[in-house]
Amino acid sequence: MCAVCRILVALLFPVVALSFTSATASNGATRTGQLFVNGDVIPSTIAVCGSTGRVGRRVVFELLDRGIDVIAIVRNAEKAENVLPCQDPKVTVVKCDLSSEQDIAASIQGCDAVVWCATGFSDAEDGFIQKLKSLFGIALEPKKSIDSVGIPAIANCMLNASKTELSSPRLIMLSSAGTSRPSWSEEKKAKFIRCSDIPIVRLNPFGILDIKADSEKKLRETGVSYCIVRPCGLNDDWPSGCRPVFSQGDVAVGRINRKDVARILVDVASSPEACGKTFEVFSLNGYAPPTSIVPLLDKLRDDSEVISEETLENTYNLVQQLLPGEQQDSASLAMGQTYEQYDEGQTGRLGARGSEDIGQAGLKPSRS
């Protein structure tokens, strides 16, 4: 992109951090792998909650690649043996009930930062009746989910037991794009329909977005240094190593590979520029990733700053042009249907729009 175009993008779409050229840290940071050292103390031991999950396990491997000790917080030790490098001397596997504040405090003792990749959901199969029980027991009462219990508990532990003077976030939360959209006014939903009527928002299975929104709110209120990362559609068929696009205001739609999400979460853990910020992220295929995401993080607004309606509308209009597929009609997709399937008139794996079989999505709420 030419210099003039980059200036126009910066002026017109200030909440979109879009790097079209390989970036270097504006403060002259050096790099060890993807880990930036700015003269600040960086984390040497990081706990990963939900470390056997599809993103969590990738975060563990990413941390190990950068020479960081890992406390792998798990619910199922047997599963951890199957998916994590438990024999690695830099990995400590700890079985923990994330709905127990006492368990959490004991599990994360001695760590510098925590990456939260756990969720109120698991991939385990269960019967339809149990799903209904879980649905009405959790989705209607998000305060009982492991997210809204575990995240404030971890934040309090980090506030009360700081062993190093870190300027980077102490708690990094993996959330989801779309968390705020179910609570939008009908007028706002209509205005931004191609992000408010996408399948995950329209169906909101088991109230997952409400649980995430509730947990985000609780995290912001704790006073701990944090960053909330909201990836758009997680898709491991989408290429990894792509250019990340950061935006704010919760109007982004798109795809990103879990490997790239893991890299971003670990980058954030050593980036003071990420503190107190919430952002959405998707990736552009065909563009190499930047050398550093620090300049992108630096451009983002703090959560205390208000995003104007005009800026939000400009961001929405821009990111809609970056959607995959030819028709780029995100609101017409069924859950489990790809943009390519929609272009070809094919039905997705969960059925036609409006009659999707959510039970086949493999989601089950975890009870506290």
mmCIF file of C-alpha atoms in Angstrom:
data_model
loop_
_atom_site.group_PDB
_atom_site.id
_atom_site.type_symbol
_atom_site.label_atom_id
_atom_site.label_comp_id
_atom_site.label_asym_id
_atom_site.label_seq_id
_atom_site.Cartn_x
_atom_site.Cartn_y
_atom_site.Cartn_z
ATOM 1 C CA MET A 1 0.000 0.000 0.000
ATOM 2 C CA CYS A 2 1.361 3.448 -0.866
ATOM 3 C CA ALA A 3 2.140 6.050 1.788
ATOM 4 C CA VAL A 4 -0.865 8.222 0.840
ATOM 5 C CA CYS A 5 -3.236 5.242 1.172
ATOM 6 C CA ARG A 6 -1.840 4.374 4.570
ATOM 7 C CA ILE A 7 -2.446 7.932 5.753
ATOM 8 C CA LEU A 8 -6.040 7.832 4.477
ATOM 9 C CA VAL A 9 -6.732 4.561 6.267
ATOM 10 C CA ALA A 10 -5.315 5.976 9.504
ATOM 11 C CA LEU A 11 -7.499 9.087 9.225
ATOM 12 C CA LEU A 12 -10.720 7.409 8.163
ATOM 13 C CA PHE A 13 -10.563 4.221 10.183
ATOM 14 C CA PRO A 14 -8.647 4.983 13.388
ATOM 15 C CA VAL A 15 -9.836 1.917 15.326
ATOM 16 C CA VAL A 16 -8.561 -0.510 12.710
ATOM 17 C CA ALA A 17 -4.922 -1.436 13.205
ATOM 18 C CA LEU A 18 -4.125 -2.839 9.786
ATOM 19 C CA SER A 19 -0.494 -3.507 8.912
ATOM 20 C CA PHE A 20 0.151 -3.817 5.170
ATOM 21 C CA THR A 21 3.920 -3.721 5.539
ATOM 22 C CA SER A 22 6.197 -5.564 7.904
ATOM 23 C CA ALA A 23 6.380 -3.427 11.022
ATOM 24 C CA THR A 24 9.158 -2.908 13.502
ATOM 25 C CA ALA A 25 8.658 -1.826 17.074
ATOM 26 C CA SER A 26 8.433 1.948 17.235
ATOM 27 C CA ASN A 27 10.439 1.974 20.462
ATOM 28 C CA GLY A 28 13.349 0.020 18.967
ATOM 29 C CA ALA A 29 12.473 -3.227 20.742
ATOM 30 C CA THR A 30 14.594 -6.266 20.072
ATOM 31 C CA ARG A 31 13.058 -9.653 19.537
ATOM 32 C CA THR A 32 13.627 -13.190 20.763
ATOM 33 C CA GLY A 33 11.374 -15.271 18.521
ATOM 34 C CA GLN A 34 8.159 -13.258 18.837
ATOM 35 C CA LEU A 35 8.991 -12.045 22.363
ATOM 36 C CA PHE A 36 9.836 -8.369 22.640
ATOM 37 C CA VAL A 37 12.236 -7.066 25.248
ATOM 38 C CA ASN A 38 11.825 -3.339 25.867
ATOM 39 C CA GLY A 39 14.002 -2.981 28.923
ATOM 40 C CA ASP A 40 10.997 -3.963 31.029
ATOM 41 C CA VAL A 41 10.692 -7.121 33.110
ATOM 42 C CA ILE A 42 9.052 -9.770 30.951
ATOM 43 C CA PRO A 43 7.164 -12.852 32.181
ATOM 44 C CA SER A 44 9.338 -15.881 32.881
ATOM 45 C CA THR A 45 6.506 -18.154 34.063
ATOM 46 C CA ILE A 46 3.006 -18.003 32.607
ATOM 47 C CA ALA A 47 -0.021 -20.047 33.632
ATOM 48 C CA VAL A 48 -2.418 -21.172 30.898
ATOM 49 C CA CYS A 49 -5.985 -21.932 31.963
ATOM 50 C CA GLY A 50 -7.729 -24.283 29.575
ATOM 51 C CA SER A 51 -4.374 -25.534 28.344
ATOM 52 C CA THR A 52 -5.754 -28.739 26.804
ATOM 53 C CA GLY A 53 -8.210 -26.843 24.607
ATOM 54 C CA ARG A 54 -7.566 -26.186 20.945
ATOM 55 C CA VAL A 55 -6.237 -22.672 21.534
ATOM 56 C CA GLY A 56 -4.797 -23.332 24.975
ATOM 57 C CA ARG A 57 -2.521 -26.160 23.893
ATOM 58 C CA ARG A 58 -1.151 -23.977 21.086
ATOM 59 C CA VAL A 59 -0.429 -21.242 23.632
ATOM 60 C CA VAL A 60 1.546 -23.779 25.698
ATOM 61 C CA PHE A 61 3.700 -24.769 22.722
ATOM 62 C CA GLU A 62 4.172 -21.134 21.721
ATOM 63 C CA LEU A 63 5.385 -20.223 25.213
ATOM 64 C CA LEU A 64 7.799 -23.152 25.240
ATOM 65 C CA ASP A 65 9.158 -22.112 21.846
ATOM 66 C CA ARG A 66 10.034 -18.764 23.419
ATOM 67 C CA GLY A 67 11.715 -20.306 26.455
ATOM 68 C CA ILE A 68 9.000 -19.410 28.952
ATOM 69 C CA ASP A 69 8.079 -21.778 31.785
ATOM 70 C CA VAL A 70 4.455 -22.931 31.672
ATOM 71 C CA ILE A 71 1.999 -23.835 34.403
ATOM 72 C CA ALA A 72 -0.617 -25.809 32.476
ATOM 73 C CA ILE A 73 -3.928 -25.535 34.340
ATOM 74 C CA VAL A 74 -6.158 -28.483 33.408
ATOM 75 C CA ARG A 75 -9.382 -30.186 34.475
ATOM 76 C CA ASN A 76 -8.429 -33.546 33.007
ATOM 77 C CA ALA A 77 -4.889 -34.757 33.724
ATOM 78 C CA GLU A 78 -5.290 -37.765 31.438
ATOM 79 C CA LYS A 79 -6.173 -35.534 28.502
ATOM 80 C CA ALA A 80 -3.170 -33.354 29.312
ATOM 81 C CA GLU A 81 -0.887 -36.374 28.954
ATOM 82 C CA ASN A 82 -2.258 -36.923 25.455
ATOM 83 C CA VAL A 83 -2.086 -33.371 24.093
ATOM 84 C CA LEU A 84 0.651 -31.562 26.045
ATOM 85 C CA PRO A 85 4.427 -32.117 26.322
ATOM 86 C CA CYS A 86 4.081 -33.060 29.988
ATOM 87 C CA GLN A 87 7.612 -34.504 30.126
ATOM 88 C CA ASP A 88 9.135 -31.155 29.223
ATOM 89 C CA PRO A 89 10.926 -29.825 32.340
ATOM 90 C CA LYS A 90 9.562 -26.349 31.608
ATOM 91 C CA VAL A 91 5.950 -27.593 31.880
ATOM 92 C CA THR A 92 4.152 -28.064 35.193
ATOM 93 C CA VAL A 93 0.706 -29.623 34.851
ATOM 94 C CA VAL A 94 -1.717 -28.676 37.626
ATOM 95 C CA LYS A 95 -5.215 -30.106 37.940
ATOM 96 C CA CYS A 96 -7.548 -27.347 39.051
ATOM 97 C CA ASP A 97 -11.242 -26.676 39.548
ATOM 98 C CA LEU A 98 -11.621 -23.271 37.920
ATOM 99 C CA SER A 99 -14.834 -22.649 39.830
ATOM 100 C CA SER A 100 -12.911 -22.859 43.131
ATOM 101 C CA GLU A 101 -11.087 -19.714 44.233
ATOM 102 C CA GLN A 102 -8.991 -21.767 46.649
ATOM 103 C CA ASP A 103 -7.891 -24.160 43.899
ATOM 104 C CA ILE A 104 -7.063 -21.267 41.601
ATOM 105 C CA ALA A 105 -4.935 -19.456 44.185
ATOM 106 C CA ALA A 106 -2.874 -22.589 44.812
ATOM 107 C CA SER A 107 -2.518 -23.395 41.112
ATOM 108 C CA ILE A 108 -1.174 -20.073 39.851
ATOM 109 C CA GLN A 109 1.178 -19.392 42.745
ATOM 110 C CA GLY A 110 4.552 -18.220 41.487
ATOM 111 C CA CYS A 111 3.471 -17.261 37.964
ATOM 112 C CA ASP A 112 4.067 -13.821 36.461
ATOM 113 C CA ALA A 113 1.013 -13.736 34.203
ATOM 114 C CA VAL A 114 -2.005 -15.844 33.254
ATOM 115 C CA VAL A 115 -3.502 -16.528 29.833
ATOM 116 C CA TRP A 116 -7.163 -17.517 30.159
ATOM 117 C CA CYS A 117 -8.186 -19.879 27.342
ATOM 118 C CA ALA A 118 -10.784 -21.790 29.352
ATOM 119 C CA THR A 119 -14.478 -21.473 28.684
ATOM 120 C CA GLY A 120 -17.820 -22.450 30.143
ATOM 121 C CA PHE A 121 -17.915 -25.059 27.411
ATOM 122 C CA SER A 122 -16.143 -28.337 26.712
ATOM 123 C CA ASP A 123 -15.950 -30.634 23.691
ATOM 124 C CA ALA A 124 -17.192 -33.705 25.534
ATOM 125 C CA GLU A 125 -20.230 -35.472 24.140
ATOM 126 C CA ASP A 126 -23.311 -35.746 26.294
ATOM 127 C CA GLY A 127 -26.986 -36.620 26.023
ATOM 128 C CA PHE A 128 -29.640 -34.186 24.880
ATOM 129 C CA ILE A 129 -31.355 -34.064 28.274
ATOM 130 C CA GLN A 130 -28.086 -33.195 30.006
ATOM 131 C CA LYS A 131 -27.463 -30.473 27.434
ATOM 132 C CA LEU A 132 -30.845 -28.961 28.274
ATOM 133 C CA LYS A 133 -30.104 -29.111 31.986
ATOM 134 C CA SER A 134 -26.758 -27.474 31.401
ATOM 135 C CA LEU A 135 -28.320 -24.894 29.117
ATOM 136 C CA PHE A 136 -30.860 -23.713 31.672
ATOM 137 C CA GLY A 137 -28.439 -24.046 34.559
ATOM 138 C CA ILE A 138 -25.636 -22.030 33.000
ATOM 139 C CA ALA A 139 -26.754 -19.931 30.069
ATOM 140 C CA LEU A 140 -29.498 -18.239 32.067
ATOM 141 C CA GLU A 141 -27.161 -17.682 35.033
ATOM 142 C CA PRO A 142 -23.780 -16.656 33.617
ATOM 143 C CA LYS A 143 -22.484 -15.822 37.092
ATOM 144 C CA LYS A 144 -22.161 -19.585 37.670
ATOM 145 C CA SER A 145 -19.914 -20.244 34.685
ATOM 146 C CA ILE A 146 -16.245 -21.003 35.204
ATOM 147 C CA ASP A 147 -15.385 -17.839 33.279
ATOM 148 C CA SER A 148 -17.160 -15.432 35.593
ATOM 149 C CA VAL A 149 -15.946 -17.221 38.725
ATOM 150 C CA GLY A 150 -12.400 -18.049 37.634
ATOM 151 C CA ILE A 151 -11.391 -14.793 35.964
ATOM 152 C CA PRO A 152 -12.083 -12.466 38.941
ATOM 153 C CA ALA A 153 -10.447 -14.991 41.268
ATOM 154 C CA ILE A 154 -7.275 -15.040 39.150
ATOM 155 C CA ALA A 155 -7.279 -11.242 38.935
ATOM 156 C CA ASN A 156 -7.447 -10.944 42.718
ATOM 157 C CA CYS A 157 -4.602 -13.437 43.116
ATOM 158 C CA MET A 158 -2.440 -11.481 40.692
ATOM 159 C CA LEU A 159 -3.179 -8.227 42.520
ATOM 160 C CA ASN A 160 -2.343 -9.682 45.925
ATOM 161 C CA ALA A 161 0.743 -11.703 45.019
ATOM 162 C CA SER A 162 2.833 -9.703 42.568
ATOM 163 C CA LYS A 163 6.395 -11.031 42.596
ATOM 164 C CA THR A 164 7.706 -8.888 39.727
ATOM 165 C CA GLU A 165 7.126 -5.370 38.490
ATOM 166 C CA LEU A 166 5.614 -6.174 35.120
ATOM 167 C CA SER A 167 4.418 -3.391 32.851
ATOM 168 C CA SER A 168 2.686 -5.885 30.548
ATOM 169 C CA PRO A 169 -0.752 -7.417 31.250
ATOM 170 C CA ARG A 170 -0.974 -9.801 34.193
ATOM 171 C CA LEU A 171 -4.143 -11.462 32.899
ATOM 172 C CA ILE A 172 -4.847 -12.011 29.205
ATOM 173 C CA MET A 173 -8.365 -13.206 28.428
ATOM 174 C CA LEU A 174 -9.279 -15.109 25.280
ATOM 175 C CA SER A 175 -12.834 -13.959 24.629
ATOM 176 C CA SER A 176 -14.793 -13.809 21.359
ATOM 177 C CA ALA A 177 -15.870 -11.283 18.786
ATOM 178 C CA GLY A 178 -19.586 -10.638 19.128
ATOM 179 C CA THR A 179 -19.790 -10.647 22.915
ATOM 180 C CA SER A 180 -21.511 -7.261 23.115
ATOM 181 C CA ARG A 181 -23.830 -7.694 20.129
ATOM 182 C CA PRO A 182 -26.733 -9.588 21.772
ATOM 183 C CA SER A 183 -27.220 -6.594 24.092
ATOM 184 C CA TRP A 184 -27.232 -3.974 21.334
ATOM 185 C CA SER A 185 -30.378 -1.927 20.736
ATOM 186 C CA GLU A 186 -32.571 -3.020 17.836
ATOM 187 C CA GLU A 187 -31.585 0.162 16.027
ATOM 188 C CA LYS A 188 -27.874 -0.625 16.355
ATOM 189 C CA LYS A 189 -28.417 -4.240 15.300
ATOM 190 C CA ALA A 190 -30.203 -3.068 12.155
ATOM 191 C CA LYS A 191 -27.483 -0.541 11.366
ATOM 192 C CA PHE A 192 -24.717 -3.134 11.658
ATOM 193 C CA ILE A 193 -26.737 -6.134 10.549
ATOM 194 C CA ARG A 194 -23.869 -7.954 8.825
ATOM 195 C CA CYS A 195 -22.165 -8.389 12.145
ATOM 196 C CA SER A 196 -25.213 -8.467 14.467
ATOM 197 C CA ASP A 197 -27.031 -11.204 12.527
ATOM 198 C CA ILE A 198 -24.154 -13.625 11.949
ATOM 199 C CA PRO A 199 -24.814 -17.199 13.141
ATOM 200 C CA ILE A 200 -22.942 -17.120 16.464
ATOM 201 C CA VAL A 201 -24.754 -13.914 17.503
ATOM 202 C CA ARG A 202 -28.154 -14.886 16.120
ATOM 203 C CA LEU A 203 -28.129 -18.290 17.828
ATOM 204 C CA ASN A 204 -25.840 -17.513 20.784
ATOM 205 C CA PRO A 205 -25.641 -21.245 21.655
ATOM 206 C CA PHE A 206 -25.931 -21.958 25.380
ATOM 207 C CA GLY A 207 -25.610 -18.214 26.025
ATOM 208 C CA ILE A 208 -21.865 -18.319 25.345
ATOM 209 C CA LEU A 209 -21.636 -14.662 24.313
ATOM 210 C CA ASP A 210 -23.512 -13.523 27.427
ATOM 211 C CA ILE A 211 -21.103 -15.552 29.578
ATOM 212 C CA LYS A 212 -18.101 -13.964 27.864
ATOM 213 C CA ALA A 213 -19.551 -10.448 28.133
ATOM 214 C CA ASP A 214 -20.241 -10.933 31.833
ATOM 215 C CA SER A 215 -16.695 -12.208 32.404
ATOM 216 C CA GLU A 216 -15.129 -9.326 30.460
ATOM 217 C CA LYS A 217 -17.044 -6.837 32.595
ATOM 218 C CA LYS A 218 -15.913 -8.507 35.798
ATOM 219 C CA LEU A 219 -12.290 -8.527 34.639
ATOM 220 C CA ARG A 220 -12.318 -4.798 33.865
ATOM 221 C CA GLU A 221 -13.711 -4.081 37.322
ATOM 222 C CA THR A 222 -10.970 -5.958 39.206
ATOM 223 C CA GLY A 223 -8.225 -3.384 38.771
ATOM 224 C CA VAL A 224 -5.660 -5.910 37.527
ATOM 225 C CA SER A 225 -3.587 -5.109 34.444
ATOM 226 C CA TYR A 226 -5.371 -6.968 31.636
ATOM 227 C CA CYS A 227 -5.910 -7.380 27.926
ATOM 228 C CA ILE A 228 -8.959 -8.963 26.265
ATOM 229 C CA VAL A 229 -8.477 -10.578 22.864
ATOM 230 C CA ARG A 230 -11.616 -11.274 20.822
ATOM 231 C CA PRO A 231 -10.863 -13.439 17.783
ATOM 232 C CA CYS A 232 -13.381 -13.682 14.972
ATOM 233 C CA GLY A 233 -14.270 -17.074 13.471
ATOM 234 C CA LEU A 234 -11.732 -19.678 14.619
ATOM 235 C CA ASN A 235 -10.970 -21.847 11.623
ATOM 236 C CA ASP A 236 -7.997 -24.194 11.377
ATOM 237 C CA ASP A 237 -8.631 -24.699 7.655
ATOM 238 C CA TRP A 238 -7.801 -21.015 7.217
ATOM 239 C CA PRO A 239 -4.047 -20.581 6.639
ATOM 240 C CA SER A 240 -1.871 -19.709 9.626
ATOM 241 C CA GLY A 241 0.907 -17.147 9.478
ATOM 242 C CA CYS A 242 -1.437 -14.555 7.948
ATOM 243 C CA ARG A 243 -1.603 -10.798 8.518
ATOM 244 C CA PRO A 244 -3.615 -9.990 11.673
ATOM 245 C CA VAL A 245 -6.116 -7.131 11.555
ATOM 246 C CA PHE A 246 -7.043 -5.550 14.902
ATOM 247 C CA SER A 247 -10.195 -3.487 15.395
ATOM 248 C CA GLN A 248 -12.321 -2.177 18.245
ATOM 249 C CA GLY A 249 -16.033 -1.617 18.760
ATOM 250 C CA ASP A 250 -17.057 -5.260 18.201
ATOM 251 C CA VAL A 251 -18.061 -4.893 14.547
ATOM 252 C CA ALA A 252 -15.444 -7.199 13.025
ATOM 253 C CA VAL A 253 -16.276 -10.416 11.175
ATOM 254 C CA GLY A 254 -13.836 -12.797 9.547
ATOM 255 C CA ARG A 255 -11.571 -15.787 10.116
ATOM 256 C CA ILE A 256 -8.373 -16.585 11.933
ATOM 257 C CA ASN A 257 -6.373 -19.748 12.552
ATOM 258 C CA ARG A 258 -5.957 -20.818 16.180
ATOM 259 C CA LYS A 259 -2.173 -20.867 15.773
ATOM 260 C CA ASP A 260 -2.224 -17.170 14.983
ATOM 261 C CA VAL A 261 -4.495 -16.484 17.960
ATOM 262 C CA ALA A 262 -2.023 -18.310 20.222
ATOM 263 C CA ARG A 263 0.873 -16.223 18.906
ATOM 264 C CA ILE A 264 -1.063 -13.006 19.521
ATOM 265 C CA LEU A 265 -1.969 -14.031 23.078
ATOM 266 C CA VAL A 266 1.681 -14.714 23.861
ATOM 267 C CA ASP A 267 2.812 -11.485 22.170
ATOM 268 C CA VAL A 268 0.305 -9.564 24.281
ATOM 269 C CA ALA A 269 1.702 -11.116 27.467
ATOM 270 C CA SER A 270 4.957 -9.205 26.940
ATOM 271 C CA SER A 271 3.508 -5.966 25.518
ATOM 272 C CA PRO A 272 2.795 -3.014 27.829
ATOM 273 C CA GLU A 273 0.964 -1.409 24.882
ATOM 274 C CA ALA A 274 -1.823 -3.986 25.312
ATOM 275 C CA CYS A 275 -2.714 -3.057 28.890
ATOM 276 C CA GLY A 276 -6.318 -2.051 29.509
ATOM 277 C CA LYS A 277 -7.396 -2.752 25.942
ATOM 278 C CA THR A 278 -9.997 -4.961 24.276
ATOM 279 C CA PHE A 279 -9.763 -5.714 20.588
ATOM 280 C CA GLU A 280 -11.123 -7.994 17.891
ATOM 281 C CA VAL A 281 -8.825 -9.769 15.466
ATOM 282 C CA PHE A 282 -9.123 -11.630 12.176
ATOM 283 C CA SER A 283 -6.497 -12.351 9.536
ATOM 284 C CA LEU A 284 -5.942 -11.651 5.857
ATOM 285 C CA ASN A 285 -4.731 -14.536 3.732
ATOM 286 C CA GLY A 286 -1.973 -13.659 1.286
ATOM 287 C CA TYR A 287 -0.264 -11.073 3.491
ATOM 288 C CA ALA A 288 2.715 -12.040 5.645
ATOM 289 C CA PRO A 289 2.503 -11.237 9.356
ATOM 290 C CA PRO A 290 4.256 -8.104 10.609
ATOM 291 C CA THR A 291 7.599 -8.328 12.336
ATOM 292 C CA SER A 292 5.946 -6.918 15.459
ATOM 293 C CA ILE A 293 2.376 -6.335 16.608
ATOM 294 C CA VAL A 294 3.539 -3.689 19.082
ATOM 295 C CA PRO A 295 2.778 -0.735 16.744
ATOM 296 C CA LEU A 296 -0.697 -2.196 16.124
ATOM 297 C CA LEU A 297 -1.382 -2.535 19.842
ATOM 298 C CA ASP A 298 -0.095 0.979 20.469
ATOM 299 C CA LYS A 299 -2.699 2.458 18.090
ATOM 300 C CA LEU A 300 -5.636 0.864 19.896
ATOM 301 C CA ARG A 301 -7.801 2.809 22.326
ATOM 302 C CA ASP A 302 -7.913 2.089 26.049
ATOM 303 C CA ASP A 303 -11.220 0.616 27.185
ATOM 304 C CA SER A 304 -11.940 3.836 29.091
ATOM 305 C CA GLU A 305 -12.118 5.789 25.831
ATOM 306 C CA VAL A 306 -15.415 6.112 23.982
ATOM 307 C CA ILE A 307 -15.576 5.195 20.290
ATOM 308 C CA SER A 308 -17.736 7.629 18.320
ATOM 309 C CA GLU A 309 -20.611 6.392 16.187
ATOM 310 C CA GLU A 310 -18.947 7.775 13.064
ATOM 311 C CA THR A 311 -15.710 5.928 13.778
ATOM 312 C CA LEU A 312 -17.618 2.728 14.486
ATOM 313 C CA GLU A 313 -19.513 3.007 11.200
ATOM 314 C CA ASN A 314 -16.283 3.630 9.274
ATOM 315 C CA THR A 315 -14.680 0.596 10.892
ATOM 316 C CA TYR A 316 -17.694 -1.570 10.084
ATOM 317 C CA ASN A 317 -17.722 -0.496 6.440
ATOM 318 C CA LEU A 318 -14.009 -1.190 6.072
ATOM 319 C CA VAL A 319 -13.899 -4.636 7.674
ATOM 320 C CA GLN A 320 -16.922 -5.763 5.651
ATOM 321 C CA GLN A 321 -14.804 -5.308 2.515
ATOM 322 C CA LEU A 322 -12.211 -7.723 3.920
ATOM 323 C CA LEU A 323 -14.565 -10.690 4.357
ATOM 324 C CA PRO A 324 -13.778 -14.018 2.660
ATOM 325 C CA GLY A 325 -15.863 -15.312 -0.235
ATOM 326 C CA GLU A 326 -17.383 -13.584 -3.223
ATOM 327 C CA GLN A 327 -20.795 -12.528 -1.927
ATOM 328 C CA GLN A 328 -19.380 -11.478 1.477
ATOM 329 C CA ASP A 329 -22.798 -11.702 3.099
ATOM 330 C CA SER A 330 -21.957 -12.767 6.647
ATOM 331 C CA ALA A 331 -25.536 -12.322 7.902
ATOM 332 C CA SER A 332 -26.886 -14.905 5.448
ATOM 333 C CA LEU A 333 -24.633 -17.724 6.622
ATOM 334 C CA ALA A 334 -25.910 -20.658 8.645
ATOM 335 C CA MET A 335 -23.892 -21.780 11.637
ATOM 336 C CA GLY A 336 -21.338 -24.290 10.389
ATOM 337 C CA GLN A 337 -21.537 -22.961 6.819
ATOM 338 C CA THR A 338 -18.474 -21.431 5.182
ATOM 339 C CA TYR A 339 -18.447 -18.390 2.917
ATOM 340 C CA GLU A 340 -17.353 -20.663 0.083
ATOM 341 C CA GLN A 341 -20.279 -23.034 0.661
ATOM 342 C CA TYR A 342 -22.656 -20.086 0.648
ATOM 343 C CA ASP A 343 -21.203 -18.851 -2.642
ATOM 344 C CA GLU A 344 -21.777 -22.331 -4.155
ATOM 345 C CA GLY A 345 -25.284 -22.719 -2.716
ATOM 346 C CA GLN A 346 -24.195 -25.610 -0.471
ATOM 347 C CA THR A 347 -25.646 -26.366 2.960
ATOM 348 C CA GLY A 348 -23.288 -26.239 5.930
ATOM 349 C CA ARG A 349 -22.516 -29.110 8.311
ATOM 350 C CA LEU A 350 -25.220 -28.096 10.832
ATOM 351 C CA GLY A 351 -28.042 -27.642 8.336
ATOM 352 C CA ALA A 352 -29.840 -24.762 6.648
ATOM 353 C CA ARG A 353 -30.032 -21.287 8.144
ATOM 354 C CA GLY A 354 -32.783 -21.130 10.745
ATOM 355 C CA SER A 355 -32.826 -24.884 11.381
ATOM 356 C CA GLU A 356 -29.231 -25.595 12.433
ATOM 357 C CA ASP A 357 -28.620 -28.598 14.675
ATOM 358 C CA ILE A 358 -26.653 -26.909 17.452
ATOM 359 C CA GLY A 359 -26.241 -30.243 19.238
ATOM 360 C CA GLN A 360 -23.910 -31.321 16.424
ATOM 361 C CA ALA A 361 -21.609 -28.362 17.079
ATOM 362 C CA GLY A 362 -19.916 -30.306 19.892
ATOM 363 C CA LEU A 363 -20.493 -27.663 22.554
ATOM 364 C CA LYS A 364 -21.437 -28.466 26.122
ATOM 365 C CA PRO A 365 -21.561 -25.999 29.007
ATOM 366 C CA SER A 366 -19.261 -26.805 31.925
ATOM 367 C CA ARG A 367 -20.991 -26.644 35.263
ATOM 368 C CA SER A 368 -19.400 -25.057 38.281
#
